[in-house]
Short mmCIF file of C-alpha atoms in Angstrom, two decimals:
data_model
loop_
_atom_site.label_atom_id
_atom_site.label_comp_id
_atom_site.label_asym_id
_atom_site.label_seq_id
_atom_site.Cartn_x
_atom_site.Cartn_y
_atom_site.Cartn_z
CA UNK A 470 118.50 115.64 104.27
CA UNK A 471 118.02 112.24 102.72
CA UNK A 472 119.87 111.79 99.45
CA UNK A 473 119.43 108.93 96.99
CA UNK A 474 121.69 108.58 93.99
CA UNK A 475 121.49 106.44 90.88
CA UNK A 476 124.15 105.37 88.46
CA UNK A 477 124.33 105.64 85.54
CA UNK A 478 122.06 108.56 84.74
CA UNK A 479 121.85 107.54 81.12
CA UNK A 480 122.75 104.35 79.28
CA UNK A 481 122.47 103.21 75.68
CA UNK A 482 122.95 99.53 74.93
CA UNK A 483 122.46 97.04 72.15
CA UNK A 484 119.56 94.63 72.10
CA UNK A 485 120.37 91.41 73.94
CA UNK A 486 122.84 92.87 76.39
CA UNK A 487 122.36 93.30 80.14
CA UNK A 488 122.42 96.59 81.99
CA UNK A 489 122.96 97.17 85.70
CA UNK A 490 121.55 100.22 87.49
CA UNK A 491 122.67 101.13 91.00
CA UNK A 492 120.61 102.92 93.63
CA UNK A 493 122.36 104.23 96.73
CA UNK A 494 121.15 105.94 99.86
CA UNK A 495 124.00 108.32 100.64
CA UNK A 496 123.29 109.55 104.15
CA UNK A 497 120.92 107.01 105.64
CA UNK A 498 120.37 103.28 105.79
CA UNK A 499 117.50 101.84 103.81
CA UNK A 500 116.25 98.35 104.50
CA UNK A 501 113.62 98.85 101.83
CA UNK A 502 114.01 100.34 98.37
CA UNK A 503 111.61 100.43 95.45
CA UNK A 504 112.09 100.32 91.70
CA UNK A 505 109.77 102.14 89.32
CA UNK A 506 109.55 102.40 85.55
CA UNK A 507 108.18 105.43 83.77
CA UNK A 508 107.41 105.53 80.05
CA UNK A 509 107.18 108.91 78.29
CA UNK A 510 104.18 110.97 79.39
CA UNK A 511 103.04 108.24 81.73
CA UNK A 512 103.01 107.70 85.47
CA UNK A 513 105.47 105.86 87.66
CA UNK A 514 104.73 102.17 87.74
CA UNK A 515 106.00 100.20 90.71
CA UNK A 516 108.06 97.24 89.53
CA UNK A 517 109.33 95.69 92.74
CA UNK A 518 110.18 96.12 96.37
CA UNK A 519 113.80 95.51 97.24
CA UNK A 520 114.46 94.21 100.75
CA UNK A 521 117.95 94.13 102.25
CA UNK A 522 119.11 90.59 102.78
CA UNK A 523 116.11 88.91 101.21
CA UNK A 524 114.45 88.35 97.85
CA UNK A 525 112.72 91.18 96.10
CA UNK A 526 108.95 91.25 95.83
CA UNK A 527 107.75 91.84 92.28
CA UNK A 528 104.50 93.44 91.20
CA UNK A 529 102.10 91.49 89.05
CA UNK A 530 103.20 91.35 85.44
CA UNK A 531 106.87 92.14 86.11
CA UNK A 532 109.22 89.34 85.07
CA UNK A 533 111.58 88.60 87.92
CA UNK A 534 114.02 86.73 85.68
CA UNK A 535 114.28 89.72 83.39
CA UNK A 536 114.59 92.39 86.06
CA UNK A 537 117.04 91.05 88.62
CA UNK A 538 117.17 92.93 91.91
CA UNK A 539 119.89 92.61 94.52
CA UNK A 540 119.86 94.49 97.83
CA UNK A 541 123.13 93.34 99.35
CA UNK A 542 123.68 96.18 101.80
CA UNK A 543 121.69 98.77 103.70
CA UNK A 544 122.71 101.48 101.23
CA UNK A 545 122.72 99.76 97.84
CA UNK A 546 120.16 98.10 95.62
CA UNK A 547 120.86 97.11 92.03
CA UNK A 548 118.49 96.47 89.15
CA UNK A 549 119.81 94.41 86.24
CA UNK A 550 117.82 94.42 83.03
CA UNK A 551 118.79 91.14 81.37
CA UNK A 552 118.69 90.56 77.62
CA UNK A 553 117.39 94.06 77.07
CA UNK A 554 115.11 94.78 74.11
CA UNK A 555 113.88 98.08 72.65
CA UNK A 556 110.60 97.78 74.56
CA UNK A 557 112.61 97.94 77.80
CA UNK A 558 113.67 101.47 76.94
CA UNK A 559 112.31 103.63 79.74
CA UNK A 560 113.12 105.89 82.68
CA UNK A 561 113.95 103.76 85.73
CA UNK A 562 113.66 105.41 89.14
CA UNK A 563 114.46 104.01 92.55
CA UNK A 564 113.34 105.22 95.95
CA UNK A 565 114.37 104.45 99.50
CA UNK A 566 112.46 104.43 102.74
CA UNK A 567 113.87 106.31 105.67
CA UNK A 568 112.36 105.87 109.04
CA UNK A 569 112.05 109.11 110.93
CA UNK A 570 110.43 110.59 113.97
CA UNK A 571 109.50 109.14 117.30
CA UNK A 572 107.57 106.91 116.89
CA UNK A 573 109.14 106.03 113.53
CA UNK A 574 107.37 107.16 110.37
CA UNK A 575 107.87 104.50 107.76
CA UNK A 576 106.12 105.98 104.76
CA UNK A 577 108.56 108.71 103.72
CA UNK A 578 110.21 107.81 100.40
CA UNK A 579 113.14 109.54 98.78
CA UNK A 580 113.66 109.24 95.05
CA UNK A 581 116.80 108.87 93.03
CA UNK A 582 117.36 111.06 89.95
CA UNK A 583 116.45 108.26 87.55
CA UNK A 584 118.26 106.34 84.81
CA UNK A 585 117.24 106.71 81.20
CA UNK A 586 117.76 103.42 79.39
CA UNK A 587 117.74 103.29 75.61
CA UNK A 588 118.00 99.89 73.95
CA UNK A 589 118.92 99.97 70.26
CA UNK B 456 95.46 95.88 95.28
CA UNK B 457 95.35 99.64 95.49
CA UNK B 458 94.13 101.67 92.51
CA UNK B 459 94.47 105.45 92.30
CA UNK B 460 92.58 107.58 89.82
CA UNK B 461 93.56 111.19 89.15
CA UNK B 462 91.69 114.00 87.40
CA UNK B 463 92.03 116.06 85.33
CA UNK B 464 94.81 114.80 83.08
CA UNK B 465 95.56 118.34 81.91
CA UNK B 466 94.82 121.66 83.54
CA UNK B 467 95.43 125.11 82.14
CA UNK B 468 95.07 128.21 84.33
CA UNK B 469 96.00 131.86 84.24
CA UNK B 470 98.71 133.12 86.55
CA UNK B 471 97.20 134.00 89.92
CA UNK B 472 94.28 131.61 89.61
CA UNK B 473 93.84 128.51 91.75
CA UNK B 474 94.33 124.94 90.56
CA UNK B 475 92.67 121.86 92.00
CA UNK B 476 93.61 118.25 91.26
CA UNK B 477 91.56 115.37 92.61
CA UNK B 478 92.38 111.73 93.32
CA UNK B 479 90.41 108.75 94.51
CA UNK B 480 91.79 105.54 95.95
CA UNK B 481 90.32 102.09 96.38
CA UNK B 482 92.04 100.52 99.40
CA UNK B 483 90.54 101.72 102.67
CA UNK B 484 93.70 100.53 104.45
CA UNK B 485 95.83 103.19 102.73
CA UNK B 486 97.08 105.70 105.27
CA UNK B 487 99.59 107.96 103.55
CA UNK B 488 98.89 110.26 100.61
CA UNK B 489 101.77 112.24 99.11
CA UNK B 490 101.72 114.63 96.17
CA UNK B 491 104.68 114.97 93.83
CA UNK B 492 105.74 117.52 91.26
CA UNK B 493 107.81 116.21 88.38
CA UNK B 494 109.59 118.26 85.76
CA UNK B 495 110.66 116.73 82.48
CA UNK B 496 113.44 114.19 82.93
CA UNK B 497 113.70 114.78 86.66
CA UNK B 498 112.85 112.83 89.78
CA UNK B 499 109.47 113.36 91.50
CA UNK B 500 109.66 115.99 94.22
CA UNK B 501 107.46 115.69 97.28
CA UNK B 502 105.47 118.89 97.66
CA UNK B 503 103.06 117.94 100.40
CA UNK B 504 101.69 114.83 102.07
CA UNK B 505 98.90 113.90 104.43
CA UNK B 506 98.29 110.98 106.72
CA UNK B 507 94.96 109.34 107.35
CA UNK B 508 94.54 110.82 110.82
CA UNK B 509 94.40 114.36 109.40
CA UNK B 510 91.74 115.96 107.20
CA UNK B 511 93.65 118.94 105.86
CA UNK B 512 97.20 120.20 105.65
CA UNK B 513 98.52 123.48 104.31
CA UNK B 514 101.96 124.74 103.36
CA UNK B 515 101.99 128.30 102.04
CA UNK B 516 100.21 128.22 98.65
CA UNK B 517 99.67 124.48 98.69
CA UNK B 518 97.03 122.54 100.59
CA UNK B 519 95.78 118.99 100.60
CA UNK B 520 92.43 117.72 101.85
CA UNK B 521 91.52 114.13 102.62
CA UNK B 522 88.07 112.55 102.88
CA UNK B 523 88.59 109.04 104.21
CA UNK B 524 84.91 108.15 104.03
CA UNK B 525 84.71 108.95 100.33
CA UNK B 526 88.29 107.79 99.73
CA UNK B 527 89.39 110.87 97.90
CA UNK B 528 91.98 113.56 98.38
CA UNK B 529 92.71 116.80 96.58
CA UNK B 530 95.60 119.17 95.95
CA UNK B 531 94.90 122.89 95.96
CA UNK B 532 97.40 125.42 94.64
CA UNK B 533 96.52 129.08 95.12
CA UNK B 534 98.02 132.12 93.41
CA UNK B 535 99.57 129.98 90.72
CA UNK B 536 102.81 131.07 89.11
CA UNK B 537 104.42 130.04 85.81
CA UNK B 538 107.02 128.02 87.72
CA UNK B 539 104.22 125.83 89.06
CA UNK B 540 103.88 124.41 85.54
CA UNK B 541 104.82 120.72 85.70
CA UNK B 542 103.26 117.27 85.99
CA UNK B 543 101.70 116.52 89.37
CA UNK B 544 101.16 113.02 90.70
CA UNK B 545 99.12 111.87 93.65
CA UNK B 546 99.91 108.57 95.34
CA UNK B 547 98.53 106.33 98.04
CA UNK B 548 100.39 104.04 100.38
CA UNK B 549 99.21 101.39 102.74
CA UNK B 550 100.66 98.00 103.47
CA UNK B 551 104.41 97.49 103.02
CA UNK B 552 104.88 101.22 102.29
CA UNK B 553 104.29 100.68 98.57
CA UNK B 554 103.32 103.81 96.68
CA UNK B 555 100.70 103.52 93.97
CA UNK B 556 100.64 106.56 91.71
CA UNK B 557 97.82 108.28 89.90
CA UNK B 558 98.12 108.88 86.16
CA UNK B 559 99.31 112.46 86.58
CA UNK B 560 98.04 115.95 85.79
CA UNK B 561 99.89 118.25 83.44
CA UNK B 562 99.47 121.76 84.82
CA UNK B 563 100.16 124.77 82.62
CA UNK B 564 100.15 128.22 84.20
CA UNK B 565 99.99 130.99 81.62
CA UNK B 566 101.39 134.46 82.37
#
């Protein structure tokens, strides 16, 4: 299978601090990963596309200086929420693309288990 | 950019009945349409997907239909069971493999 992990699963922090969330593809290499945010009883909202070895691409309305993304290897992308505030409290989910098939199928995404961030 | 609309937002059925959830998309270049089931606090789970070169796909009690001309696709669940109760999301993907999600449908299956 294709397994994606996230760490931590849950984090509580004080307002003004920074929090780093890791997303790892455990059994495949992922040149592209995605970060989503999900507020209670709402849908997944795409925040940014994380590309290995290059800058992330942010969706409209997402502050790149607040949500720092680093994709330093083919199996790891990190999201850092800088100067977190209570309104940043949310469920953050990553996903990774795995190419499969012959010819390659690029659309298949595998999701991590999510990280629940609570900012006090 | 892509916009996906999903209806209904809530759906309540009796066990054994069928459930249908419908989505429309705006970007004619979208070519991949997955459906996810999400339970509270968990990751979305892919239940079925369809690509733009196919009009219908079935997997046991679950089927998806796609009308490219009208830009809409639907999820059909037959013989519903209480364990089918969850939130279901449709999504559309085109350029750069980005997934744009619908707002979700909360399905309740009553015994």
